[in-house]
PDB file of N, CA and C in Angstrom:
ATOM      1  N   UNK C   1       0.849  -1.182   0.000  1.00 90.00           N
ATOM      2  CA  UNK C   1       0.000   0.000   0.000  1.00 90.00           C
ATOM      3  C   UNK C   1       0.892   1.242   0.000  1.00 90.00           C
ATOM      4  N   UNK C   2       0.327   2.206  -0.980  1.00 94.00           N
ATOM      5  CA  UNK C   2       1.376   3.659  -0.933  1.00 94.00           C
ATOM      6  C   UNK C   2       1.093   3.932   0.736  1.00 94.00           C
ATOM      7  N   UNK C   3       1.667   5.026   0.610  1.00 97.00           N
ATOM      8  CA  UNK C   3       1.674   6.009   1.570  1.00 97.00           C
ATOM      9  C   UNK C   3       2.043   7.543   1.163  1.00 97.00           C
ATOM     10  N   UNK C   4       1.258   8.017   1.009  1.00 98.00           N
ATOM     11  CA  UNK C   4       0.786   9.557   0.434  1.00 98.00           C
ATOM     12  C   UNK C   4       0.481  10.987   0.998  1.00 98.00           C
ATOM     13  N   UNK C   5       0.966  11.583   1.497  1.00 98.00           N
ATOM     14  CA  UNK C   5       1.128  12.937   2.382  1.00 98.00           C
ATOM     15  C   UNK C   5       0.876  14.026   1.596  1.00 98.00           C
ATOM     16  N   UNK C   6      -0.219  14.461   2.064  1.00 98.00           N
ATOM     17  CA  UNK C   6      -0.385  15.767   1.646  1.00 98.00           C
ATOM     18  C   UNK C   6       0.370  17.060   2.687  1.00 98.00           C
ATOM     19  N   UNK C   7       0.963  17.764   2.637  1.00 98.00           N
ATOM     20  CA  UNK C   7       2.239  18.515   3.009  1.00 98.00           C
ATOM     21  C   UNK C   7       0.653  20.173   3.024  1.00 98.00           C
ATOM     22  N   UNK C   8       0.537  20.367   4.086  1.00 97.00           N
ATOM     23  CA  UNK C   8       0.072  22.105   4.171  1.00 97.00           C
ATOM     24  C   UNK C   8      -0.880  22.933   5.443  1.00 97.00           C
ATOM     25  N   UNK C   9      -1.187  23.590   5.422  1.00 93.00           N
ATOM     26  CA  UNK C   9      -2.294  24.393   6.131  1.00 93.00           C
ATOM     27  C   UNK C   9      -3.565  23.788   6.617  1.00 93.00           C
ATOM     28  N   UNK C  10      -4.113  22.990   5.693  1.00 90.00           N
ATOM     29  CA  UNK C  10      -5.215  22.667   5.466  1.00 90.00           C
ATOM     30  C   UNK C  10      -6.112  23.847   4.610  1.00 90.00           C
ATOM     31  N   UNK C  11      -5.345  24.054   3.975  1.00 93.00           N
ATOM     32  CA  UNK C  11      -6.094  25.074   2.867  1.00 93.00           C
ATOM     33  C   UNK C  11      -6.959  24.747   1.919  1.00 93.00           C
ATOM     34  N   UNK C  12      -7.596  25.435   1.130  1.00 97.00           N
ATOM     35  CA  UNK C  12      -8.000  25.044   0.522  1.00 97.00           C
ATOM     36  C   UNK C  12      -7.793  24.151  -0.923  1.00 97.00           C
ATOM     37  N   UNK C  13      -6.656  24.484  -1.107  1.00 97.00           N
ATOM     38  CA  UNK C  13      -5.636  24.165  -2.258  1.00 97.00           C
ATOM     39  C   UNK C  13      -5.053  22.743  -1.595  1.00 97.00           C
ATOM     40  N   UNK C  14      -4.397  22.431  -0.619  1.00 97.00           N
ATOM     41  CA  UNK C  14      -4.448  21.372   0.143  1.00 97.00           C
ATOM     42  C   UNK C  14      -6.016  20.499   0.096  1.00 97.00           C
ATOM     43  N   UNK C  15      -6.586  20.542   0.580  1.00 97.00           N
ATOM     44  CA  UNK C  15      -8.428  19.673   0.292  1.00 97.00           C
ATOM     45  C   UNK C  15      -8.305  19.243  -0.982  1.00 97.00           C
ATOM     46  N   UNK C  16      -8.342  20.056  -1.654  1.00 97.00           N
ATOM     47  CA  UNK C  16      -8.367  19.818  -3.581  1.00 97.00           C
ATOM     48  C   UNK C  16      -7.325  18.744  -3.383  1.00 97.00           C
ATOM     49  N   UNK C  17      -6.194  18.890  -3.288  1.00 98.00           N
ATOM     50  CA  UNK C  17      -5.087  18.114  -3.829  1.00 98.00           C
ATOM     51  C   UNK C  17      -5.765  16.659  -3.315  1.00 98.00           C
ATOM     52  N   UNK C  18      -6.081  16.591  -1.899  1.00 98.00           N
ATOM     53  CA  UNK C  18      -6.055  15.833  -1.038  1.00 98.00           C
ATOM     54  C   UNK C  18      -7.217  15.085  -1.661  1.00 98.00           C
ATOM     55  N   UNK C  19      -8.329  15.493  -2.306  1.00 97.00           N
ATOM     56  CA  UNK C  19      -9.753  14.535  -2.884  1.00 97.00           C
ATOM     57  C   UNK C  19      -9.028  14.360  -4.594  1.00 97.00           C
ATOM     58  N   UNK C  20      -8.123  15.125  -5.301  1.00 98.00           N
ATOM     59  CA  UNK C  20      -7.434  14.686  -6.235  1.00 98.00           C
ATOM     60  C   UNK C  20      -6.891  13.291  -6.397  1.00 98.00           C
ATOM     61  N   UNK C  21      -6.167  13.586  -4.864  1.00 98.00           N
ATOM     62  CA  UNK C  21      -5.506  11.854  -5.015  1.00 98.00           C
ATOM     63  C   UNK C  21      -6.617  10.687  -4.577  1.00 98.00           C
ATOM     64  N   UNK C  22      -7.193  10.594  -3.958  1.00 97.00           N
ATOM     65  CA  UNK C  22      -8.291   9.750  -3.441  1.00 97.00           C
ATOM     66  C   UNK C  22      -8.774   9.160  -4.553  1.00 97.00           C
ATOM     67  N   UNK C  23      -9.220  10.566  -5.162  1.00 97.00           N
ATOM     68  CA  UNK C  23      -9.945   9.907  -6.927  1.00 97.00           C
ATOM     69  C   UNK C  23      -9.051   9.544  -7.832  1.00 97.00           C
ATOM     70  N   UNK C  24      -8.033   9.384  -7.759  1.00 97.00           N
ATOM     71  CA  UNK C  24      -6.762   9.136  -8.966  1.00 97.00           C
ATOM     72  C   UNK C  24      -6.676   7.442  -8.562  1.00 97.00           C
ATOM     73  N   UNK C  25      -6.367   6.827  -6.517  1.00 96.00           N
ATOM     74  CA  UNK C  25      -6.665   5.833  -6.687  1.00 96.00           C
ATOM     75  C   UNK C  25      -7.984   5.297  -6.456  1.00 96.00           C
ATOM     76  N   UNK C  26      -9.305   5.702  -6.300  1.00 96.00           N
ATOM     77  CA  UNK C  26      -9.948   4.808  -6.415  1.00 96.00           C
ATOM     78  C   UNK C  26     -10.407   4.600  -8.094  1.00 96.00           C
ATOM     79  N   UNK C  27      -9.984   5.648  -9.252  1.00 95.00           N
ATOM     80  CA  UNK C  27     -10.192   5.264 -10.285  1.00 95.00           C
ATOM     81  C   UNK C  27      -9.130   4.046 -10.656  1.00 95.00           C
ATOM     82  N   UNK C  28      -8.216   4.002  -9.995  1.00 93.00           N
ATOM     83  CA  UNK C  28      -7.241   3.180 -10.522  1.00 93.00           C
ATOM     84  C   UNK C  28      -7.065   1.851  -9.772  1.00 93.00           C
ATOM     85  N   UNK C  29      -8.255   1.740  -9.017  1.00 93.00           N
ATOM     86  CA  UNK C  29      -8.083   1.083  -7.576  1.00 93.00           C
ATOM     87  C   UNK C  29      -6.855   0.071  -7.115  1.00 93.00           C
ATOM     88  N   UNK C  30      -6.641   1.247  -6.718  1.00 93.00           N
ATOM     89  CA  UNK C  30      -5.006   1.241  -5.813  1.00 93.00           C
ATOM     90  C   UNK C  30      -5.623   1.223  -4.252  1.00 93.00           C
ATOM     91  N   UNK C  31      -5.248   0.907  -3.277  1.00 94.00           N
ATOM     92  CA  UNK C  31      -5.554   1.271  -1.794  1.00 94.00           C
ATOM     93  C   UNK C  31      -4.312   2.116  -1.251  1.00 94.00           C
ATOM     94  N   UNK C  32      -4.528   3.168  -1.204  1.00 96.00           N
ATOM     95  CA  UNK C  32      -3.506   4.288  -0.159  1.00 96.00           C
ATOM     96  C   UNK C  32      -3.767   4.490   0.819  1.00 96.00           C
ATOM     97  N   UNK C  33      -2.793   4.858   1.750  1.00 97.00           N
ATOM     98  CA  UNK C  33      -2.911   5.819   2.850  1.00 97.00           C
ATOM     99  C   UNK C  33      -2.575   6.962   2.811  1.00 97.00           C
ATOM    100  N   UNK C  34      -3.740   7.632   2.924  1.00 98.00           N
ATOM    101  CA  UNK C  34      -3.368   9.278   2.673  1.00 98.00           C
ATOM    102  C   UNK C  34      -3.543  10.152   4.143  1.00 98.00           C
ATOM    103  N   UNK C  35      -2.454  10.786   4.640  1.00 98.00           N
ATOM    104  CA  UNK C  35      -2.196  11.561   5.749  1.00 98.00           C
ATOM    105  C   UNK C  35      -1.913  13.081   5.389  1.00 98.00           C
ATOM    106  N   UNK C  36      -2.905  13.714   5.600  1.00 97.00           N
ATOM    107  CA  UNK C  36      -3.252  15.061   5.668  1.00 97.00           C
ATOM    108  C   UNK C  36      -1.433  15.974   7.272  1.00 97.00           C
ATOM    109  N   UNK C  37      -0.538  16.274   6.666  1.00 98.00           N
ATOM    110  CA  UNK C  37       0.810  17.142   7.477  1.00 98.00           C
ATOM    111  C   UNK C  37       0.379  18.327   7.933  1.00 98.00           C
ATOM    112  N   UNK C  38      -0.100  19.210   8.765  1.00 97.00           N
ATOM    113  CA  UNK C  38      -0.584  20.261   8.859  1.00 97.00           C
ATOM    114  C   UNK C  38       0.730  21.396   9.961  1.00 97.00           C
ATOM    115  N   UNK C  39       1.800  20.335  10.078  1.00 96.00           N
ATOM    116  CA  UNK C  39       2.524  20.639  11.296  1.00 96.00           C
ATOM    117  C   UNK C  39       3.390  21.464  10.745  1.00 96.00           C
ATOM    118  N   UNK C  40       3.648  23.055  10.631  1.00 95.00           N
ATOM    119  CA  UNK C  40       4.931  23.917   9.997  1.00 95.00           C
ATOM    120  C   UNK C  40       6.439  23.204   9.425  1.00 95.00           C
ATOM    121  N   UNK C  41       6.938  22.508  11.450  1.00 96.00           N
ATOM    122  CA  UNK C  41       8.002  21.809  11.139  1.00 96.00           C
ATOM    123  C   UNK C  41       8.345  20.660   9.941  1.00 96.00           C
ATOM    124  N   UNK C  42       7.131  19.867  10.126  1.00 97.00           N
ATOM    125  CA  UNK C  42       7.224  19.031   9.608  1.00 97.00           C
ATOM    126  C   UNK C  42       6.980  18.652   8.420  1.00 97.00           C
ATOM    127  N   UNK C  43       6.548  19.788   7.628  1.00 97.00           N
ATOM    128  CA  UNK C  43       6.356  20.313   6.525  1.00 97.00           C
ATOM    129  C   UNK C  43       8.008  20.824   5.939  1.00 97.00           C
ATOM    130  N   UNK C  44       8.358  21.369   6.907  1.00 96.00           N
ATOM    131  CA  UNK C  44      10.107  22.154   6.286  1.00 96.00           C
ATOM    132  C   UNK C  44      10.949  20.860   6.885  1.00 96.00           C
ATOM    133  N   UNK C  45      10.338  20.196   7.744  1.00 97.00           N
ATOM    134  CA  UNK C  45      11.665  18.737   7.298  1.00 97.00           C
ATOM    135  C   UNK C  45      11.424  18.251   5.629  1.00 97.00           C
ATOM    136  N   UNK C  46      10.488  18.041   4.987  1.00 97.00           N
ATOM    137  CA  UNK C  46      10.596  17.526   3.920  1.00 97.00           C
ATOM    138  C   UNK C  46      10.782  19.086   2.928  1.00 97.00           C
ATOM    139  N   UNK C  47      11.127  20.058   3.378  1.00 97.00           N
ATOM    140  CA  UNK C  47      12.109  20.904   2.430  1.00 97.00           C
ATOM    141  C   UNK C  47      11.513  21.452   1.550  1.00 97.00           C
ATOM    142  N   UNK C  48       9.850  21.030   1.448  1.00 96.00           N
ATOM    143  CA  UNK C  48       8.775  21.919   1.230  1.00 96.00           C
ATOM    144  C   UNK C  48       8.100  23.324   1.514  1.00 96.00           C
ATOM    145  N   UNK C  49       8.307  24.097   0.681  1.00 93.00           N
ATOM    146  CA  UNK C  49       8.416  25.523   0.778  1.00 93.00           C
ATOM    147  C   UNK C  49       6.980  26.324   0.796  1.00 93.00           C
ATOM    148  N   UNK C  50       7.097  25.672  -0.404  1.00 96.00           N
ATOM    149  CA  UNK C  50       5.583  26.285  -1.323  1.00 96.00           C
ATOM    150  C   UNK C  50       4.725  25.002  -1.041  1.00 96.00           C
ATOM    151  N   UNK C  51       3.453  25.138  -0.241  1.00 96.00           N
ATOM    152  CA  UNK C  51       2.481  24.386  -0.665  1.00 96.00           C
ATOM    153  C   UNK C  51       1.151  24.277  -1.346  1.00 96.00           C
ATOM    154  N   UNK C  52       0.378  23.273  -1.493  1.00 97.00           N
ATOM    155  CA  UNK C  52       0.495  22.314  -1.083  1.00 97.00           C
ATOM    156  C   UNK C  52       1.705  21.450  -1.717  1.00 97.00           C
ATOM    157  N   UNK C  53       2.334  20.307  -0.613  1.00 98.00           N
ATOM    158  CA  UNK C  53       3.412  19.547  -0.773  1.00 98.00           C
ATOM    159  C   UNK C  53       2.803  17.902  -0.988  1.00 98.00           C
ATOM    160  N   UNK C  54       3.069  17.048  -1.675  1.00 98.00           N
ATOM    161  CA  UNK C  54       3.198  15.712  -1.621  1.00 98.00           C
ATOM    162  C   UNK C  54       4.299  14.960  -1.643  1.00 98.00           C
ATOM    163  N   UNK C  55       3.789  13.924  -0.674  1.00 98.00           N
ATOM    164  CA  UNK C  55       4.937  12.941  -0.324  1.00 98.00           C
ATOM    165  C   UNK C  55       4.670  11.711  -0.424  1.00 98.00           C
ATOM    166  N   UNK C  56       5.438  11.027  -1.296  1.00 96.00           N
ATOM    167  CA  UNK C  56       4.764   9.515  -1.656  1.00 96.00           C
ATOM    168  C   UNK C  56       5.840   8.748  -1.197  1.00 96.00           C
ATOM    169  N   UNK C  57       5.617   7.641  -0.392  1.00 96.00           N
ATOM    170  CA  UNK C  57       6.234   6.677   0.331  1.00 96.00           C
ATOM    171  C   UNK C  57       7.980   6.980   0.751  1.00 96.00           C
ATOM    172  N   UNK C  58       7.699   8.139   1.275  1.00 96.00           N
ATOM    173  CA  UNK C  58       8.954   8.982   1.498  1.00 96.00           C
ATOM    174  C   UNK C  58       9.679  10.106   1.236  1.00 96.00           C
ATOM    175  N   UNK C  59       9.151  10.382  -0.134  1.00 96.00           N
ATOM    176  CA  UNK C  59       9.540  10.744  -1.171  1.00 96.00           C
ATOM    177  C   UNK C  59       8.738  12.230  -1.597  1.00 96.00           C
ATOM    178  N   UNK C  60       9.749  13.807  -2.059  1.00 97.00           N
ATOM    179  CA  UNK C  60       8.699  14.614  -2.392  1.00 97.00           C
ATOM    180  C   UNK C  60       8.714  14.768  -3.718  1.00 97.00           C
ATOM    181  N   UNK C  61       7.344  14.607  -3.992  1.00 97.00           N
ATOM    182  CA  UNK C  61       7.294  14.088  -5.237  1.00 97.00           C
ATOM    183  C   UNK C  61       6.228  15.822  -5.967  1.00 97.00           C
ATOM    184  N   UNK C  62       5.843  16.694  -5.604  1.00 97.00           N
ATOM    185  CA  UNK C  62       5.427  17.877  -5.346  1.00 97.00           C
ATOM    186  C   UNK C  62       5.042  18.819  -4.595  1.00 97.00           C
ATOM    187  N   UNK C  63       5.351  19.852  -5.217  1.00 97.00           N
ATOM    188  CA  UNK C  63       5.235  21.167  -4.346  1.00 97.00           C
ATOM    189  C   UNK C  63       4.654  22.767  -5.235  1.00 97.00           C
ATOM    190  N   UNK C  64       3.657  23.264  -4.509  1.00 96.00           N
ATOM    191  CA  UNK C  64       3.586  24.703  -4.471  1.00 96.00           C
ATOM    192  C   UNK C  64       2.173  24.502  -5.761  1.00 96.00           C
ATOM    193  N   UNK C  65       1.550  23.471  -5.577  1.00 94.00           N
ATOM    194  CA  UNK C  65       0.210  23.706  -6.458  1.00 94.00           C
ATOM    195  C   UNK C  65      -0.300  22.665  -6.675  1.00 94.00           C
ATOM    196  N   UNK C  66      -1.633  23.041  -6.453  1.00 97.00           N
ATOM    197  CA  UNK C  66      -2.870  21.869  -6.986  1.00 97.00           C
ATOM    198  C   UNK C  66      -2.120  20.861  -8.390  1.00 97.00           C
ATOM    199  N   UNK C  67      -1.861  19.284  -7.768  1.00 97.00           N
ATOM    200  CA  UNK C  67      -1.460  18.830  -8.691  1.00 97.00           C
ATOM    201  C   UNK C  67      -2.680  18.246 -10.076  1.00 97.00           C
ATOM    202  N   UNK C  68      -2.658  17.505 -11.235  1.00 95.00           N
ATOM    203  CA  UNK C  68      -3.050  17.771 -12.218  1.00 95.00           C
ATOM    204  C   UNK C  68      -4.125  16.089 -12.099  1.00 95.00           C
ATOM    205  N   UNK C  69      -4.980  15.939 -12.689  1.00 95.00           N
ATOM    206  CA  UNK C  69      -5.455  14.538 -12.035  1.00 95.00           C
ATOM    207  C   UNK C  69      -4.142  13.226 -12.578  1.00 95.00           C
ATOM    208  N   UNK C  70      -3.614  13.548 -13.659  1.00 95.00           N
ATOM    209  CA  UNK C  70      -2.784  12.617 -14.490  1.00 95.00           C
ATOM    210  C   UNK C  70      -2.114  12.566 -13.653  1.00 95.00           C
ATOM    211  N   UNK C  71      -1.434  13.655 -13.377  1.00 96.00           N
ATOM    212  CA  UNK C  71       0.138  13.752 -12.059  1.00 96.00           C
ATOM    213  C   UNK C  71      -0.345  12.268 -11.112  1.00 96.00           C
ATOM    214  N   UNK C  72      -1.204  12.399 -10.302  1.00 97.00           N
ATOM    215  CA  UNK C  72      -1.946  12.127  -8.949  1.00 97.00           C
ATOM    216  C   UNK C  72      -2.240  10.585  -9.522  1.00 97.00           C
ATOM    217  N   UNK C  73      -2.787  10.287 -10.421  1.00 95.00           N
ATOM    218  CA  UNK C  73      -2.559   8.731 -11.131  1.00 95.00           C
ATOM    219  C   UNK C  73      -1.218   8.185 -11.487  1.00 95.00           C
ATOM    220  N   UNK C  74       0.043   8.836 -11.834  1.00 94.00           N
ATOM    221  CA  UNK C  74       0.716   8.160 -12.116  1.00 94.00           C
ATOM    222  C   UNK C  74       1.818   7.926 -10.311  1.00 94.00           C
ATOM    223  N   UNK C  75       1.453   9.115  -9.384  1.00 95.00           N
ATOM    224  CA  UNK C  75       1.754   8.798  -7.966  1.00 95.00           C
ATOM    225  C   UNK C  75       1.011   7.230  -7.277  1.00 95.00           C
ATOM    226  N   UNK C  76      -0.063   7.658  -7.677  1.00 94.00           N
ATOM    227  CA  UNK C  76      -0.932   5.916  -6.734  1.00 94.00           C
ATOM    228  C   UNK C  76      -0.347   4.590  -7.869  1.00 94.00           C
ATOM    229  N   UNK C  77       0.041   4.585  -9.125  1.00 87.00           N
ATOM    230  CA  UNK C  77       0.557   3.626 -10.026  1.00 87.00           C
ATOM    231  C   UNK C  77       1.733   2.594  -9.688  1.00 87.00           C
ATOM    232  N   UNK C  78       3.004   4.364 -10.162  1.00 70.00           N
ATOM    233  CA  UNK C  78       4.339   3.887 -10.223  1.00 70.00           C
ATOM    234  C   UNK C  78       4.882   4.047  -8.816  1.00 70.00           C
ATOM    235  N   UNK C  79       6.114   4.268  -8.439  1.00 54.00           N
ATOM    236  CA  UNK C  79       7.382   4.034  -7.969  1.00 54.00           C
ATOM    237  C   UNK C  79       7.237   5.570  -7.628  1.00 54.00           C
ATOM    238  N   UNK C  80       7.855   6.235  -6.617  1.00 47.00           N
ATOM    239  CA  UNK C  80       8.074   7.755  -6.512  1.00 47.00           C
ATOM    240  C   UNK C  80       9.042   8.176  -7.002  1.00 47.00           C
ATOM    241  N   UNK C  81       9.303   9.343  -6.926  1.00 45.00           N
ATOM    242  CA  UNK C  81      10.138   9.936  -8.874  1.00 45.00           C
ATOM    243  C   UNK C  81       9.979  10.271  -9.759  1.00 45.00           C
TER     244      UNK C  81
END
């Protein structure tokens, strides 16, 4: 199972991202775990500046904008990178 971090505020731009990926895997039905980061620090440990940030099974895989639905399918798919 991934493991998928949404990196932000809880903004609104964060939410979006956050029902982006949900629907990327249940169209693709993948099972994730998706964990909503809301913590400043722990947001600038992963070196994330601009959010919203994603983090896929370790990994930051975006930053600083609503990602695209394609983006968000090929995160729940492949490999991070």
């Amino acid at each position: 199972m991934k493991q998928i971090k949404v990196l932000g505020s809880g903004c609104r731009n964060c939410e979006i991202t956050a029902k982006v990926i949900n629907q990327a895997a249940a169209e693709a039905g993948v099972e994730i775990e998706l964990e909503k980061v809301t913590d400043i620090a722990a947001i600038m440990g992963y070196g994330v500046i601009s959010t919203p940030g994603v983090v896929v099974d370790g990994v930051v895989v975006h930053s600083g904008g609503v990602p695209g639905p394609a983006q968000a399918r090929d995160w729940v798919r492949e490999s991070p990178g």
